[in-house]
Amino acid sequence: MFGLHASTVRLDSVPALVVAAVLALLLVALVPWRWDAWKRRRTGRTVTVLLAVVGVALACGVTANRLGSFYPTLGSLIGSSPNPGEGTVAEIGENGVGLAAALPVLAARAAAGHGSTVHMTLHGARSDVLRDADVYLPAGYTDPAQAHVRYPVIEWLPGFPGEPREVAALFGVPDLIDAAIAAHRMPPAILIIPDINGEPRFGHDEECVDARHGVADDTYLTTDLRNWAMTALRVRPERSAWALSGWSSGGYCAMNLALRHPDLYSIAVSQSGYDITPDDIVTGDLFGGRADLTAANDVSRQLREHPVPLAILATAGSDETDEQAALGRIRAAATPPVRLDTLTFPGGGHNQVTVRAQLPALVNWLGQHMVGPCADAPAPRGVVVTDPPGVPARILPDPNTPGPTAG
């Protein structure tokens, strides 16, 4: 309507906050102003009081949304945004089929020393989940002289009710990684930002798990994403070249998925994350009351009972009570071969200003722990090359059928 798309209507801006506050004040003022002026006093008074309550609730909601960056646009709130590729330079279609056509755009940016972020939809072959994803490719990826180079991978998971745009456009993570690579604080790496919840986003928190008779988010974010990347991109296959990172629920997801799949990942970063899935109005009981599924998705319990060679960075603000409590449980549970680093930032809080201020420290930590790219080397004649010994897959309970299943 009027040339506006839902994705262009900002809900986290100062003008939106001012409009909501002024509207609330006007509606509140309308109550005493018209109190005795209505011809039908009972109806008029009831309507104006209800409107005032709605106006105040709306202003409070807009204020909380600005502090927490939950829904940056109207499109993200209603789950119907026509612009999921905000913050990217090209659309490459389902499963990246249009990447080759976008390479000239990427090459032009690479000539200026910049990597590029593209938007696609990723269809999981095993999970049958179809969602948006953003992919950052470093500047060297399009260089013909580096056509045989394979890159490490960072999966960056948004928080709830976020989406890839939250990470790419609002927090600017690809720009931070681009700058870190240019400054040699991080080796060149591919960044994949998947959608962890899908649409609709309102009241729809799936916590990156394979739910009991529900969506197979774990399978989508680990097996499906990795299998796609291995076939569509030049990525390193070793677990040492794969990292997970995220904020809030994305932080929980990063630690939980890395501990559940130690054969696939060697690094996890949690920014203001927690160690167990909530059971609240927007999440519910994801495991259908099954204790084995709950235990298999409890970060602290996994650290105690299934320690694996994994480097973890867990952070929280000093004022984040729940996150600090989770940090304490994680510290108490972590034992070798887990290597745990923790950071407590002054203040803190679930808002975009705080998240952006903390991100450079997280990117620098990742840069110190990531392996670099490597070139494919031809095998000597008559020699069969095998992967070096890795970490075996975990035996995990099946969410739909009682009993264990591998990986």
Short mmCIF file of C-alpha atoms in Angstrom, two decimals:
data_model
loop_
_atom_site.label_atom_id
_atom_site.label_comp_id
_atom_site.label_asym_id
_atom_site.label_seq_id
_atom_site.Cartn_x
_atom_site.Cartn_y
_atom_site.Cartn_z
CA MET A 1 0.00 0.00 0.00
CA PHE A 2 1.25 3.50 -0.96
CA GLY A 3 4.51 1.90 -2.11
CA LEU A 4 5.39 0.73 1.41
CA HIS A 5 6.45 -2.79 2.30
CA ALA A 6 6.21 -4.26 5.76
CA SER A 7 10.00 -4.60 5.82
CA THR A 8 10.39 -0.82 5.42
CA VAL A 9 8.22 0.09 8.43
CA ARG A 10 10.69 0.31 11.31
CA LEU A 11 9.40 -0.60 14.75
CA ASP A 12 12.68 -0.05 16.61
CA SER A 13 13.32 3.54 15.54
CA VAL A 14 13.11 6.78 17.56
CA PRO A 15 10.24 8.11 15.36
CA ALA A 16 8.21 4.95 16.07
CA LEU A 17 8.84 5.40 19.79
CA VAL A 18 7.84 9.08 19.66
CA VAL A 19 4.66 8.35 17.69
CA ALA A 20 3.63 5.61 20.13
CA ALA A 21 4.33 7.84 23.16
CA VAL A 22 2.42 10.83 21.75
CA LEU A 23 -0.50 8.61 20.77
CA ALA A 24 -0.62 7.13 24.28
CA LEU A 25 -0.58 10.62 25.88
CA LEU A 26 -3.40 11.81 23.62
CA LEU A 27 -5.54 8.79 24.38
CA VAL A 28 -4.95 9.14 28.12
CA ALA A 29 -5.79 12.86 27.94
CA LEU A 30 -8.97 12.03 26.04
CA VAL A 31 -10.41 10.20 29.07
CA PRO A 32 -10.85 13.20 31.46
CA TRP A 33 -11.45 15.64 28.59
CA ARG A 34 -14.50 13.77 27.31
CA TRP A 35 -15.54 12.18 30.61
CA ASP A 36 -18.78 14.19 31.04
CA ALA A 37 -19.23 15.21 27.40
CA TRP A 38 -20.46 11.94 26.01
CA LYS A 39 -24.16 11.65 25.20
CA ARG A 40 -23.95 7.98 26.14
CA ARG A 41 -21.61 8.33 29.08
CA ARG A 42 -21.19 4.66 29.93
CA THR A 43 -20.30 3.67 26.38
CA GLY A 44 -18.09 6.70 25.75
CA ARG A 45 -16.21 6.37 29.02
CA THR A 46 -15.66 2.64 28.48
CA VAL A 47 -14.33 3.12 24.95
CA THR A 48 -11.95 5.97 25.86
CA VAL A 49 -10.58 4.09 28.87
CA LEU A 50 -9.97 0.98 26.76
CA LEU A 51 -8.28 3.06 24.06
CA ALA A 52 -6.06 4.69 26.67
CA VAL A 53 -5.06 1.28 28.04
CA VAL A 54 -4.28 0.01 24.54
CA GLY A 55 -2.26 3.16 23.78
CA VAL A 56 -0.17 2.83 26.94
CA ALA A 57 0.38 -0.90 26.30
CA LEU A 58 1.42 -0.12 22.72
CA ALA A 59 3.90 2.55 23.88
CA CYS A 60 5.37 0.13 26.44
CA GLY A 61 5.64 -2.56 23.78
CA VAL A 62 7.42 -0.26 21.33
CA THR A 63 9.81 0.82 24.12
CA ALA A 64 10.59 -2.79 25.07
CA ASN A 65 11.01 -3.69 21.40
CA ARG A 66 13.52 -0.88 20.89
CA LEU A 67 15.52 -1.99 23.92
CA GLY A 68 15.47 -5.65 22.94
CA SER A 69 15.53 -5.43 19.13
CA PHE A 70 12.91 -8.19 18.97
CA TYR A 71 11.08 -6.99 15.83
CA PRO A 72 13.07 -4.40 13.87
CA THR A 73 10.35 -4.03 11.21
CA LEU A 74 6.63 -4.60 10.86
CA GLY A 75 7.45 -7.38 8.41
CA SER A 76 9.49 -9.24 11.01
CA LEU A 77 6.59 -8.93 13.49
CA ILE A 78 3.90 -10.32 11.24
CA GLY A 79 6.21 -12.75 9.45
CA SER A 80 5.29 -11.52 5.99
CA SER A 81 8.17 -9.28 5.06
CA PRO A 82 8.83 -9.18 1.31
CA ASN A 83 12.45 -8.21 1.84
CA PRO A 84 14.23 -11.02 3.72
CA GLY A 85 17.44 -10.16 1.89
CA GLU A 86 17.92 -6.82 3.61
CA GLY A 87 21.63 -6.23 4.19
CA THR A 88 22.77 -8.44 1.29
CA VAL A 89 24.12 -7.63 -2.19
CA ALA A 90 22.51 -10.35 -4.31
CA GLU A 91 19.78 -13.00 -4.40
CA ILE A 92 21.01 -16.49 -5.28
CA GLY A 93 17.78 -18.49 -5.08
CA GLU A 94 16.91 -21.78 -3.43
CA ASN A 95 19.96 -23.70 -2.27
CA GLY A 96 22.18 -21.09 -3.94
CA VAL A 97 21.49 -22.15 -7.52
CA GLY A 98 22.10 -18.57 -8.69
CA LEU A 99 25.50 -18.12 -7.04
CA ALA A 100 27.41 -18.37 -10.34
CA ALA A 101 25.30 -15.57 -11.84
CA ALA A 102 26.06 -13.34 -8.84
CA LEU A 103 29.84 -13.87 -9.00
CA PRO A 104 30.51 -10.68 -11.06
CA VAL A 105 28.92 -8.59 -8.30
CA LEU A 106 30.99 -10.39 -5.70
CA ALA A 107 34.16 -10.06 -7.77
CA ALA A 108 33.67 -6.30 -8.11
CA ARG A 109 33.42 -5.95 -4.34
CA ALA A 110 36.39 -8.27 -3.87
CA ALA A 111 38.47 -6.01 -6.13
CA ALA A 112 37.92 -3.30 -3.53
CA GLY A 113 38.98 -5.67 -0.75
CA HIS A 114 35.50 -6.56 0.54
CA GLY A 115 33.66 -9.81 0.96
CA SER A 116 29.97 -10.05 0.09
CA THR A 117 26.79 -11.27 1.77
CA VAL A 118 24.16 -12.92 -0.42
CA HIS A 119 20.63 -14.06 0.35
CA MET A 120 19.12 -17.45 -0.46
CA THR A 121 16.61 -19.98 0.77
CA LEU A 122 17.89 -23.28 2.11
CA HIS A 123 15.80 -26.42 1.72
CA GLY A 124 16.88 -29.18 4.04
CA ALA A 125 16.87 -32.57 2.34
CA ARG A 126 16.45 -34.57 5.57
CA SER A 127 14.37 -32.13 7.65
CA ASP A 128 12.24 -30.91 4.72
CA VAL A 129 12.52 -27.40 6.20
CA LEU A 130 12.69 -24.40 3.83
CA ARG A 131 13.90 -21.08 5.28
CA ASP A 132 15.92 -17.97 4.50
CA ALA A 133 19.68 -17.82 4.94
CA ASP A 134 22.41 -15.25 4.37
CA VAL A 135 25.89 -16.31 3.29
CA TYR A 136 29.02 -14.16 3.57
CA LEU A 137 31.89 -15.06 1.22
CA PRO A 138 35.32 -13.51 1.86
CA ALA A 139 37.01 -11.40 -0.80
CA GLY A 140 39.35 -14.16 -1.96
CA TYR A 141 36.52 -16.58 -2.71
CA THR A 142 35.99 -15.21 -6.24
CA ASP A 143 39.70 -14.98 -7.11
CA PRO A 144 40.44 -17.47 -9.94
CA ALA A 145 43.91 -17.95 -8.49
CA GLN A 146 42.28 -19.33 -5.32
CA ALA A 147 39.78 -21.59 -7.05
CA HIS A 148 41.13 -24.64 -5.19
CA VAL A 149 41.07 -23.02 -1.73
CA ARG A 150 38.60 -24.29 0.86
CA TYR A 151 37.46 -22.12 3.75
CA PRO A 152 36.48 -22.59 7.39
CA VAL A 153 32.85 -21.92 8.28
CA ILE A 154 31.05 -20.01 11.02
CA GLU A 155 27.34 -20.65 11.50
CA TRP A 156 25.92 -17.54 13.19
CA LEU A 157 22.52 -18.17 14.78
CA PRO A 158 20.08 -15.29 15.42
CA GLY A 159 18.24 -14.90 18.70
CA PHE A 160 14.51 -15.27 19.12
CA PRO A 161 12.48 -13.97 17.31
CA GLY A 162 15.28 -12.94 15.01
CA GLU A 163 16.14 -13.87 11.47
CA PRO A 164 19.21 -13.60 9.22
CA ARG A 165 18.59 -9.86 8.74
CA GLU A 166 19.07 -9.35 12.47
CA VAL A 167 22.64 -10.63 12.24
CA ALA A 168 23.49 -9.17 8.82
CA ALA A 169 21.73 -5.79 8.77
CA LEU A 170 21.00 -4.87 12.40
CA PHE A 171 24.13 -6.17 14.11
CA GLY A 172 26.44 -5.95 11.09
CA VAL A 173 28.28 -9.21 11.84
CA PRO A 174 29.43 -9.75 8.21
CA ASP A 175 30.96 -6.26 8.23
CA LEU A 176 32.79 -7.02 11.49
CA ILE A 177 34.15 -10.28 10.07
CA ASP A 178 35.08 -8.54 6.82
CA ALA A 179 37.07 -5.94 8.79
CA ALA A 180 38.69 -8.59 10.99
CA ILE A 181 39.82 -10.56 7.94
CA ALA A 182 41.21 -7.40 6.30
CA ALA A 183 43.10 -6.55 9.50
CA HIS A 184 44.42 -10.14 9.78
CA ARG A 185 42.64 -10.62 13.11
CA MET A 186 40.71 -13.53 11.62
CA PRO A 187 41.56 -15.96 8.84
CA PRO A 188 39.31 -15.75 5.77
CA ALA A 189 36.13 -17.66 6.57
CA ILE A 190 32.66 -18.27 5.19
CA LEU A 191 29.77 -17.07 7.36
CA ILE A 192 26.37 -18.79 7.09
CA ILE A 193 23.42 -17.18 8.88
CA PRO A 194 20.41 -19.53 8.85
CA ASP A 195 16.90 -18.77 10.03
CA ILE A 196 16.48 -20.82 13.22
CA ASN A 197 12.70 -20.42 13.69
CA GLY A 198 10.97 -19.63 10.41
CA GLU A 199 7.67 -17.82 10.09
CA PRO A 200 5.43 -16.72 11.69
CA ARG A 201 7.86 -15.25 14.24
CA PHE A 202 5.38 -14.07 16.86
CA GLY A 203 5.13 -16.62 19.69
CA HIS A 204 7.17 -19.21 17.81
CA ASP A 205 10.38 -20.22 19.61
CA GLU A 206 11.84 -23.58 18.55
CA GLU A 207 15.28 -23.43 20.26
CA CYS A 208 17.13 -25.26 17.45
CA VAL A 209 16.08 -28.71 18.66
CA ASP A 210 14.48 -31.72 17.00
CA ALA A 211 11.21 -31.39 18.89
CA ARG A 212 9.07 -34.30 19.97
CA HIS A 213 6.81 -34.88 16.93
CA GLY A 214 7.76 -31.38 15.77
CA VAL A 215 10.08 -29.55 13.42
CA ALA A 216 13.56 -31.08 13.00
CA ASP A 217 15.48 -27.83 13.58
CA ASP A 218 18.61 -29.57 14.86
CA THR A 219 18.77 -31.73 11.74
CA TYR A 220 18.18 -28.69 9.52
CA LEU A 221 20.85 -26.53 11.17
CA THR A 222 23.52 -29.23 11.38
CA THR A 223 23.18 -32.10 8.89
CA ASP A 224 21.22 -30.31 6.17
CA LEU A 225 23.15 -27.05 6.29
CA ARG A 226 26.51 -28.79 6.37
CA ASN A 227 25.62 -31.17 3.54
CA TRP A 228 24.49 -28.24 1.41
CA ALA A 229 27.65 -26.24 2.14
CA MET A 230 29.87 -29.22 1.33
CA THR A 231 28.33 -29.56 -2.13
CA ALA A 232 27.61 -25.91 -3.03
CA LEU A 233 30.58 -24.06 -1.51
CA ARG A 234 34.30 -24.57 -1.14
CA VAL A 235 34.42 -25.35 2.57
CA ARG A 236 36.78 -27.36 4.70
CA PRO A 237 35.17 -30.59 5.94
CA GLU A 238 37.13 -31.04 9.17
CA ARG A 239 35.38 -30.36 12.48
CA SER A 240 38.27 -28.06 13.37
CA ALA A 241 37.11 -25.76 10.56
CA TRP A 242 33.49 -25.41 11.74
CA ALA A 243 32.23 -23.04 14.45
CA LEU A 244 28.83 -22.06 15.85
CA SER A 245 28.01 -18.67 17.34
CA GLY A 246 24.88 -16.85 18.47
CA TRP A 247 23.17 -14.41 20.79
CA SER A 248 20.54 -15.20 23.44
CA SER A 249 18.65 -18.28 22.22
CA GLY A 250 21.20 -18.44 19.39
CA GLY A 251 23.91 -18.69 22.07
CA TYR A 252 22.16 -21.63 23.70
CA CYS A 253 21.75 -23.19 20.25
CA ALA A 254 25.45 -22.78 19.47
CA MET A 255 26.59 -24.58 22.62
CA ASN A 256 23.88 -27.23 22.51
CA LEU A 257 24.38 -28.15 18.84
CA ALA A 258 28.18 -28.24 19.17
CA LEU A 259 27.96 -30.55 22.19
CA ARG A 260 25.39 -32.77 20.48
CA HIS A 261 27.47 -32.96 17.30
CA PRO A 262 31.14 -32.92 18.34
CA ASP A 263 32.01 -34.77 15.14
CA LEU A 264 30.92 -31.70 13.15
CA TYR A 265 32.01 -28.68 15.24
CA SER A 266 35.00 -27.71 17.35
CA ILE A 267 34.07 -24.16 18.44
CA ALA A 268 31.00 -22.59 20.06
CA VAL A 269 30.36 -18.98 21.09
CA SER A 270 27.40 -18.03 23.29
CA GLN A 271 26.61 -14.34 23.78
CA SER A 272 24.16 -13.96 26.67
CA GLY A 273 22.90 -17.48 26.14
CA TYR A 274 21.54 -20.01 28.61
CA ASP A 275 21.93 -23.73 29.23
CA ILE A 276 18.41 -25.19 29.10
CA THR A 277 15.39 -24.59 26.90
CA PRO A 278 12.66 -22.47 28.49
CA ASP A 279 9.17 -23.87 28.98
CA ASP A 280 7.05 -20.77 28.53
CA ILE A 281 4.18 -19.40 26.48
CA VAL A 282 6.24 -18.91 23.29
CA THR A 283 8.23 -22.16 23.57
CA GLY A 284 6.17 -24.75 25.36
CA ASP A 285 7.35 -28.27 26.15
CA LEU A 286 9.50 -29.11 23.14
CA PHE A 287 10.25 -32.63 24.37
CA GLY A 288 6.77 -33.90 25.22
CA GLY A 289 7.72 -34.70 28.81
CA ARG A 290 10.53 -37.08 27.81
CA ALA A 291 13.38 -36.85 30.30
CA ASP A 292 15.93 -38.35 27.89
CA LEU A 293 15.32 -35.60 25.29
CA THR A 294 15.46 -32.91 27.95
CA ALA A 295 18.78 -34.25 29.26
CA ALA A 296 20.23 -34.56 25.76
CA ASN A 297 19.57 -30.83 25.18
CA ASP A 298 20.81 -29.58 28.57
CA VAL A 299 24.15 -27.81 28.02
CA SER A 300 25.43 -28.12 31.60
CA ARG A 301 24.48 -31.78 31.80
CA GLN A 302 26.14 -32.51 28.46
CA LEU A 303 29.31 -30.78 29.66
CA ARG A 304 29.37 -32.97 32.79
CA GLU A 305 28.43 -36.28 31.20
CA HIS A 306 29.81 -35.98 27.65
CA PRO A 307 32.91 -33.75 27.67
CA VAL A 308 34.40 -33.42 24.19
CA PRO A 309 37.35 -31.49 22.67
CA LEU A 310 35.43 -28.27 22.16
CA ALA A 311 36.49 -24.62 22.59
CA ILE A 312 33.64 -22.59 24.11
CA LEU A 313 33.32 -18.87 24.78
CA ALA A 314 30.32 -18.05 27.00
CA THR A 315 29.53 -14.43 27.89
CA ALA A 316 26.92 -12.46 29.83
CA GLY A 317 26.42 -8.94 31.12
CA SER A 318 26.94 -8.31 34.82
CA ASP A 319 23.29 -7.23 35.16
CA GLU A 320 21.86 -10.28 33.35
CA THR A 321 20.73 -12.36 36.32
CA ASP A 322 19.51 -15.46 34.50
CA GLU A 323 22.42 -15.50 32.07
CA GLN A 324 24.93 -15.11 34.90
CA ALA A 325 23.32 -18.04 36.70
CA ALA A 326 23.64 -20.14 33.54
CA LEU A 327 27.25 -19.03 33.20
CA GLY A 328 27.93 -20.27 36.73
CA ARG A 329 26.41 -23.67 35.98
CA ILE A 330 28.43 -23.93 32.76
CA ARG A 331 31.68 -23.07 34.59
CA ALA A 332 30.96 -25.70 37.24
CA ALA A 333 30.17 -28.37 34.64
CA ALA A 334 32.99 -27.85 32.13
CA THR A 335 35.95 -30.23 32.43
CA PRO A 336 38.73 -31.20 29.99
CA PRO A 337 38.87 -31.82 27.11
CA VAL A 338 36.41 -28.90 26.97
CA ARG A 339 38.25 -25.57 26.89
CA LEU A 340 35.95 -22.93 28.37
CA ASP A 341 36.52 -19.18 28.31
CA THR A 342 34.00 -16.85 29.94
CA LEU A 343 33.52 -13.10 29.78
CA THR A 344 31.36 -10.83 31.91
CA PHE A 345 30.64 -7.49 30.29
CA PRO A 346 29.76 -4.43 32.40
CA GLY A 347 26.02 -3.89 32.60
CA GLY A 348 24.62 -5.78 29.68
CA GLY A 349 21.09 -6.54 28.64
CA HIS A 350 19.09 -7.93 25.78
CA ASN A 351 19.21 -4.93 23.45
CA GLN A 352 20.85 -4.08 20.16
CA VAL A 353 23.18 -1.42 21.56
CA THR A 354 24.69 -3.84 24.05
CA VAL A 355 24.95 -6.68 21.53
CA ARG A 356 26.77 -4.52 18.98
CA ALA A 357 29.16 -3.20 21.63
CA GLN A 358 30.14 -6.73 22.66
CA LEU A 359 30.47 -8.27 19.20
CA PRO A 360 34.04 -7.08 18.40
CA ALA A 361 35.38 -9.02 21.40
CA LEU A 362 33.58 -12.16 20.23
CA VAL A 363 34.86 -11.80 16.66
CA ASN A 364 38.42 -11.35 17.94
CA TRP A 365 38.10 -14.50 20.07
CA LEU A 366 36.83 -16.43 17.06
CA GLY A 367 39.73 -15.12 15.01
CA GLN A 368 42.17 -16.53 17.56
CA HIS A 369 40.57 -19.98 17.48
CA MET A 370 39.60 -20.48 13.82
CA VAL A 371 41.81 -22.42 11.45
CA GLY A 372 42.58 -20.81 8.10
CA PRO A 373 41.76 -21.76 4.52
CA CYS A 374 43.67 -24.56 2.84
CA ALA A 375 44.28 -25.55 -0.77
CA ASP A 376 43.22 -28.91 -2.15
CA ALA A 377 46.34 -30.99 -2.61
CA PRO A 378 46.37 -33.78 -5.22
CA ALA A 379 47.04 -37.21 -3.78
CA PRO A 380 50.26 -38.93 -4.81
CA ARG A 381 49.72 -41.66 -7.39
CA GLY A 382 48.67 -44.92 -5.78
CA VAL A 383 48.02 -43.32 -2.38
CA VAL A 384 44.53 -43.27 -0.87
CA VAL A 385 43.94 -40.16 1.23
CA THR A 386 41.68 -40.54 4.25
CA ASP A 387 40.49 -37.95 6.76
CA PRO A 388 42.50 -37.77 9.99
CA PRO A 389 40.89 -39.41 13.02
CA GLY A 390 38.16 -37.17 14.40
CA VAL A 391 35.62 -37.22 17.21
CA PRO A 392 32.93 -39.90 16.94
CA ALA A 393 29.29 -38.91 16.58
CA ARG A 394 27.19 -38.81 19.73
CA ILE A 395 24.51 -41.43 20.30
CA LEU A 396 21.36 -39.35 20.76
CA PRO A 397 17.77 -40.23 21.68
CA ASP A 398 15.32 -40.21 18.79
CA PRO A 399 12.70 -37.46 19.30
CA ASN A 400 9.90 -39.45 17.69
CA THR A 401 10.71 -43.04 18.66
CA PRO A 402 11.99 -44.10 22.09
CA GLY A 403 15.55 -45.32 21.84
CA PRO A 404 18.94 -44.03 20.71
CA THR A 405 20.04 -43.03 17.24
CA ALA A 406 23.49 -42.02 16.02
CA GLY A 407 24.09 -38.42 15.05
#
